[in-house]
């Protein structure tokens, strides 16, 4: 049998026993060997994954159940994995083999998943290019000259290049949604706190989220439910879409925007209107404050998280991450307090916005994947750092903690465009429901 194209198909085929967990693992491992130049993995799946697959095979033969029984799930190398090296993309932790699993890895095991290697990331998840100085510069599977985005770049590559059934990532300023947008897969950042972060190496305590990267919305829903213990995907399939209020964000933070990206957003909005959703332009002036607020918050929290290591071994960090951490040490307590007061005002504005709409629609990233090593985006009237451009439209929803989903929708010059759907706190079901519609409209 051909290798299943999605997590849902893989799980169904395993239950029907038309393919075995070991056959599935071996097929993916062969593809990983053929795609080594993508640098998707720091620690590729090895014999441990085959042992887990054999155990899953025995359980399936006994008729046991499990939402993900025998399904190979790749893990961002920021999550502790029992008996499997966890580096956080760093040199400092290159030989660390945890004795316990991160909470979410434990939940994947409980659902029967095969833990399928550790994916490449921007060092300590502190960056969005996935140009890792210790484990290799990751490459976009759609065009090897281009960046996959980060910091969960390896997880997105593994999904898009068909190296696993799905992957687990983390998101502090866009690190799930950015690579999903640039590589062309689905990426879900759930509500803050919806998924436990025990056993995940922190970057910004009040900003960190975990979530799935998958090929389809259905896969994201299935994996999110397995991770959360909830029923968001089942609820999503009962959401009434016609008449749903969609706010199309038109504000200063959106601009500048690559014209092709803008066209795809407008095309999607028009398609939603034709389907019966009530789409209207909305503004959220407080979004203009998010860039500075996110920067101060993350710089301070990341510097605190790394205070001991950065003082003792600064040269053990790559140059870009070392500089960010050292700059973070200069953020004063007063700056941090002012940023949190501003953050509270942004949260209040978002709460009021969702009194009038059900879903917010905007691009995930204002550009498609940049060339590896490109530092500036050249707009008509000015330049913008690539890092700043990539997080400009994602970071606001880490500050506010609302669920945000990136869905592929069209292409510009052969590279994928991501649409971002944002919902109320704990309303993943409605976000997934609209995401599923967008996905269906994109294929027409």
PDB file of C-alpha atoms in Angstrom, residues 10 25 28 38 63 80 85-86 104 114 124 159 163 171 175 189 194 221 223 232 236 261 271 356 371-372 412:
ATOM      1  CA  UNK A  10      -2.382   6.901   8.493  1.00  0.00           C
ATOM      2  CA  UNK A  25       8.207   4.019  10.061  1.00  0.00           C
ATOM      3  CA  UNK A  28       9.359   7.648   6.438  1.00  0.00           C
ATOM      4  CA  UNK A  38      16.780  19.827   4.145  1.00  0.00           C
ATOM      5  CA  UNK A  63      -7.247  -5.025  19.020  1.00  0.00           C
ATOM      6  CA  UNK A  80      12.276  16.623  26.614  1.00  0.00           C
ATOM      7  CA  UNK A  85      18.752  13.326  23.076  1.00  0.00           C
ATOM      8  CA  UNK A  86      17.233  16.779  23.534  1.00  0.00           C
ATOM      9  CA  UNK A 104       2.963  16.609  25.841  1.00  0.00           C
ATOM     10  CA  UNK A 114       5.565   6.642  17.789  1.00  0.00           C
ATOM     11  CA  UNK A 124      16.870  27.740  21.862  1.00  0.00           C
ATOM     12  CA  UNK A 159       5.451  17.652   7.531  1.00  0.00           C
ATOM     13  CA  UNK A 163       8.998  12.778   6.559  1.00  0.00           C
ATOM     14  CA  UNK A 171       5.368  29.206  19.375  1.00  0.00           C
ATOM     15  CA  UNK A 175       7.276  29.902  15.691  1.00  0.00           C
ATOM     16  CA  UNK A 189      -1.097  28.003  18.195  1.00  0.00           C
ATOM     17  CA  UNK A 194      -4.423  25.057  26.717  1.00  0.00           C
ATOM     18  CA  UNK A 221      -7.771  18.978  15.081  1.00  0.00           C
ATOM     19  CA  UNK A 223      -3.627  16.030  17.149  1.00  0.00           C
ATOM     20  CA  UNK A 232     -12.360  20.782  19.784  1.00  0.00           C
ATOM     21  CA  UNK A 236     -15.609  22.099  14.951  1.00  0.00           C
ATOM     22  CA  UNK A 261      -0.044  38.011  -0.348  1.00  0.00           C
ATOM     23  CA  UNK A 271     -14.752  33.301  -1.216  1.00  0.00           C
ATOM     24  CA  UNK A 356     -18.417  42.279  17.288  1.00  0.00           C
ATOM     25  CA  UNK A 371      16.109  33.603   0.514  1.00  0.00           C
ATOM     26  CA  UNK A 372      18.384  31.996   3.115  1.00  0.00           C
ATOM     27  CA  UNK A 412       3.026  33.757  -5.044  1.00  0.00           C
TER      28      UNK A 412
END
